[in-house]
């Protein structure tokens, strides 16, 4: 979706379909005869566009085969979910994993040998079309962004290029306050207290600190958010921290 005329046409079709759905609701759903459409999205959603050609290209076989990469930085279990671009149901393709299984996303899919100091996150990482249909969803895209952000921070702190960052150092950022299994099955070791995490994030991102109650089910938490980076640090007061994107 790089042609503005194509995007405009897609938005026209989307809003036309919204009206068709409302017509169906009025005609065939009892109790919704007077329902009104409050709003539609400000722009059309784009499932895919340009993608990186990285050091590794994630394949749909990796997804369906529940691949566990040695340089894994993200775990996900969302299935392959391809919606027909023509509206023909035969074009809908779905591929599910076995119950309890998951696949991983390798760090090599976030960078390319071609360009120094470049990390790509979200649905634009290196993959084929079918594999991207599994990890393009918001939770996984956010987790990839988390991994890229952690890698960028380690790269800056250790003064090495992103391609030379040790995957173990990235995983160490994914702190588990209970000391249970951390990123992709590795044993997490807390590396920062809440205060250290807040000071580091505040210094790097110019973030603001908020006190929230009941956030993520905790009785009392501190939440640090950045207007620029979208990074959140969530932790029990006085405890170790959980760092997440979003």
Coordinates of C-alpha atoms in Angstrom, one line a residue:
X1 CA 0.0 0.0 0.0
X2 CA 2.4 2.7 -1.2
X3 CA 0.2 4.2 -3.9
X4 CA -2.1 6.9 -2.4
X5 CA -4.8 6.2 -5.0
X6 CA -4.9 2.5 -4.0
X7 CA -5.2 3.5 -0.3
X8 CA -8.0 6.0 -1.1
X9 CA -9.9 3.3 -3.1
X10 CA -9.4 0.8 -0.2
X11 CA -10.8 3.3 2.3
X12 CA -13.8 3.9 0.0
X13 CA -14.5 0.2 -0.3
X14 CA -14.1 -0.2 3.5
X15 CA -16.7 2.5 4.3
X16 CA -19.1 1.1 1.7
X17 CA -18.8 -2.3 3.4
X18 CA -19.5 -0.6 6.7
X19 CA -22.8 0.8 5.3
X20 CA -23.7 -2.7 3.9
X21 CA -23.2 -4.2 7.3
X22 CA -25.4 -1.6 8.9
X23 CA -28.1 -2.4 6.3
X24 CA -27.9 -6.1 7.2
X25 CA -28.1 -5.3 10.9
X26 CA -31.2 -3.1 10.4
X27 CA -33.0 -5.8 8.3
X28 CA -32.1 -9.1 10.0
X29 CA -31.1 -8.5 13.6
X30 CA -34.1 -8.0 15.9
X31 CA -33.7 -5.1 18.3
X32 CA -31.2 -3.3 16.0
X33 CA -33.7 -1.7 13.7
X34 CA -32.7 1.8 14.9
X35 CA -29.0 1.1 15.5
X36 CA -26.7 3.8 14.2
X37 CA -23.1 3.7 13.1
X38 CA -21.1 5.8 15.5
X39 CA -17.9 6.0 13.6
X40 CA -15.4 4.1 11.4
X41 CA -11.7 4.0 11.6
X42 CA -9.8 7.2 10.5
X43 CA -7.9 5.2 7.9
X44 CA -7.8 1.7 6.4
X45 CA -5.7 -0.9 8.2
X46 CA -2.7 -2.3 6.3
X47 CA -1.7 -5.8 7.0
X48 CA 1.5 -5.7 5.1
X49 CA 3.8 -3.4 3.1
X50 CA 7.5 -3.2 2.6
X51 CA 9.6 -5.7 4.6
X52 CA 13.2 -6.0 5.6
X53 CA 15.5 -8.5 3.8
X54 CA 17.3 -9.6 6.9
X55 CA 20.1 -11.9 8.0
X56 CA 17.4 -14.5 8.3
X57 CA 14.0 -14.6 6.6
X58 CA 11.3 -16.2 8.7
X59 CA 9.4 -18.9 6.8
X60 CA 5.8 -20.1 7.2
X61 CA 7.4 -23.6 7.9
X62 CA 9.1 -22.0 10.9
X63 CA 5.7 -20.9 12.2
X64 CA 3.8 -24.1 11.6
X65 CA 6.8 -26.2 12.7
X66 CA 7.0 -24.3 16.0
X67 CA 10.7 -23.4 15.4
X68 CA 12.8 -22.6 18.4
X69 CA 15.7 -20.5 17.3
X70 CA 18.9 -20.2 19.3
X71 CA 18.8 -16.4 18.9
X72 CA 15.1 -16.2 19.8
X73 CA 13.9 -12.8 21.2
X74 CA 10.2 -13.2 20.9
X75 CA 7.8 -16.1 21.5
X76 CA 4.3 -16.3 19.9
X77 CA 1.5 -18.8 19.3
X78 CA -0.8 -16.8 17.0
X79 CA -1.6 -18.9 13.9
X80 CA -1.2 -18.1 10.2
X81 CA -4.2 -16.0 9.3
X82 CA -4.5 -14.9 5.7
X83 CA -7.6 -13.1 4.6
X84 CA -8.5 -13.3 0.9
X85 CA -7.6 -9.9 -0.8
X86 CA -10.3 -10.6 -3.4
X87 CA -13.1 -11.5 -1.0
X88 CA -13.2 -15.1 -2.3
X89 CA -13.5 -17.5 0.7
X90 CA -11.2 -19.9 -1.1
X91 CA -8.4 -17.4 -0.6
X92 CA -8.7 -17.5 3.2
X93 CA -5.8 -19.6 4.5
X94 CA -5.3 -20.6 8.2
X95 CA -2.5 -22.7 9.8
X96 CA -2.7 -23.6 13.4
X97 CA 0.0 -24.9 15.8
X98 CA -0.5 -28.0 17.9
X99 CA -2.0 -27.3 21.3
X100 CA 0.5 -25.9 23.8
X101 CA 3.1 -25.2 21.1
X102 CA 4.7 -21.9 20.2
X103 CA 7.2 -20.5 17.7
X104 CA 10.0 -18.0 18.2
X105 CA 11.3 -15.1 16.2
X106 CA 15.1 -14.9 15.8
X107 CA 17.0 -11.7 16.4
X108 CA 18.6 -12.1 12.9
X109 CA 15.2 -11.3 11.3
X110 CA 15.4 -7.8 12.9
X111 CA 18.6 -6.6 11.2
X112 CA 20.3 -6.9 7.8
X113 CA 24.0 -7.4 6.9
X114 CA 23.5 -4.6 4.3
X115 CA 23.1 -1.7 6.7
X116 CA 24.9 -0.9 10.0
X117 CA 23.0 0.5 13.0
X118 CA 19.6 -0.5 11.7
X119 CA 17.0 -2.5 13.6
X120 CA 13.5 -3.2 12.2
X121 CA 10.5 -4.0 14.4
X122 CA 6.9 -5.1 14.1
X123 CA 5.4 -6.6 11.0
X124 CA 8.1 -5.2 8.8
X125 CA 10.8 -7.7 9.9
X126 CA 12.3 -10.2 7.5
X127 CA 9.8 -12.9 6.6
X128 CA 7.7 -14.4 3.8
X129 CA 4.1 -13.3 3.3
X130 CA 2.5 -16.3 5.0
X131 CA 4.8 -16.1 8.1
X132 CA 4.0 -12.4 8.4
X133 CA 0.3 -13.3 8.6
X134 CA 1.0 -15.0 11.9
X135 CA 3.2 -12.4 13.7
X136 CA 1.6 -9.2 12.3
X137 CA -0.9 -8.9 15.2
X138 CA -0.5 -6.2 17.8
X139 CA 0.8 -8.3 20.8
X140 CA 3.6 -10.0 18.8
X141 CA 4.5 -6.8 16.9
X142 CA 4.8 -5.0 20.2
X143 CA 7.0 -7.8 21.6
X144 CA 9.2 -7.5 18.6
X145 CA 9.4 -3.7 19.2
X146 CA 10.3 -4.5 22.8
X147 CA 13.2 -6.8 21.7
X148 CA 14.4 -4.2 19.2
X149 CA 14.3 -1.5 21.8
X150 CA 16.2 -3.6 24.3
X151 CA 18.8 -4.5 21.6
X152 CA 19.2 -0.8 20.8
X153 CA 19.8 0.1 24.4
X154 CA 22.3 -2.7 24.9
X155 CA 24.1 -1.6 21.7
X156 CA 24.4 1.9 23.0
X157 CA 25.5 0.9 26.5
X158 CA 28.1 -1.6 25.3
X159 CA 29.2 0.5 22.3
X160 CA 28.7 -2.2 19.8
X161 CA 26.7 -2.4 16.6
X162 CA 23.2 -3.9 16.8
X163 CA 24.4 -6.9 14.7
X164 CA 27.0 -7.6 17.4
X165 CA 24.7 -7.5 20.4
X166 CA 24.7 -10.7 22.4
X167 CA 21.2 -12.2 22.4
X168 CA 21.7 -13.2 26.0
X169 CA 22.1 -9.5 26.9
X170 CA 18.8 -8.7 25.1
X171 CA 17.0 -11.5 27.1
X172 CA 18.4 -10.2 30.3
X173 CA 16.3 -7.0 29.8
X174 CA 13.2 -9.2 30.0
X175 CA 13.1 -9.3 33.7
X176 CA 10.8 -11.7 35.6
X177 CA 10.0 -10.4 39.1
X178 CA 9.2 -13.9 40.4
X179 CA 12.4 -15.5 39.0
X180 CA 10.4 -17.9 36.8
X181 CA 11.1 -18.7 33.2
X182 CA 11.8 -15.6 31.2
X183 CA 12.2 -14.9 27.5
X184 CA 11.6 -18.0 25.4
X185 CA 12.2 -20.5 28.1
X186 CA 15.4 -19.1 29.5
X187 CA 15.8 -18.6 33.3
X188 CA 15.4 -14.9 33.9
X189 CA 17.7 -13.2 36.3
X190 CA 16.5 -9.8 37.6
X191 CA 19.0 -7.2 36.5
X192 CA 17.4 -4.0 37.7
X193 CA 15.4 -2.8 40.7
X194 CA 12.3 -0.7 40.1
X195 CA 14.2 2.5 41.1
X196 CA 17.1 1.6 38.7
X197 CA 14.7 0.9 35.8
X198 CA 12.8 4.1 36.4
X199 CA 15.9 6.2 36.6
X200 CA 17.3 4.6 33.4
X201 CA 14.1 5.0 31.4
X202 CA 13.5 8.5 32.7
X203 CA 17.0 9.5 31.7
X204 CA 16.8 7.9 28.2
X205 CA 13.3 8.9 27.2
X206 CA 12.4 12.0 29.2
X207 CA 9.5 9.9 30.6
X208 CA 7.0 10.7 33.3
X209 CA 6.3 8.6 36.3
X210 CA 2.7 7.8 37.3
X211 CA 1.2 5.9 40.2
X212 CA -1.6 3.6 39.2
X213 CA -3.7 1.2 41.3
X214 CA -5.0 -2.1 40.0
X215 CA -2.9 -1.9 36.8
X216 CA -2.5 -5.4 35.3
X217 CA -4.2 -6.8 38.4
X218 CA -1.6 -5.6 40.9
X219 CA -2.7 -3.9 44.1
X220 CA -0.3 -1.1 43.7
X221 CA 2.0 -0.4 40.8
X222 CA 4.2 2.3 39.4
X223 CA 3.9 2.9 35.7
X224 CA 6.4 4.9 33.8
X225 CA 5.4 6.0 30.3
X226 CA 7.2 7.9 27.6
X227 CA 5.5 10.2 25.2
X228 CA 8.2 9.6 22.6
X229 CA 9.1 5.9 22.8
X230 CA 5.8 4.2 23.9
X231 CA 7.8 2.2 26.5
X232 CA 6.1 1.3 29.8
X233 CA 7.8 0.1 32.9
X234 CA 5.4 -1.7 35.2
X235 CA 6.4 -3.0 38.6
X236 CA 5.2 -3.7 42.1
X237 CA 6.2 -1.0 44.4
X238 CA 9.6 -1.8 45.9
X239 CA 10.0 -4.9 43.7
X240 CA 11.6 -5.9 40.5
X241 CA 10.3 -4.6 37.2
X242 CA 8.6 -5.7 34.1
X243 CA 9.4 -3.7 31.0
X244 CA 7.0 -3.7 28.1
X245 CA 6.1 -1.9 25.0
X246 CA 2.8 -0.2 24.4

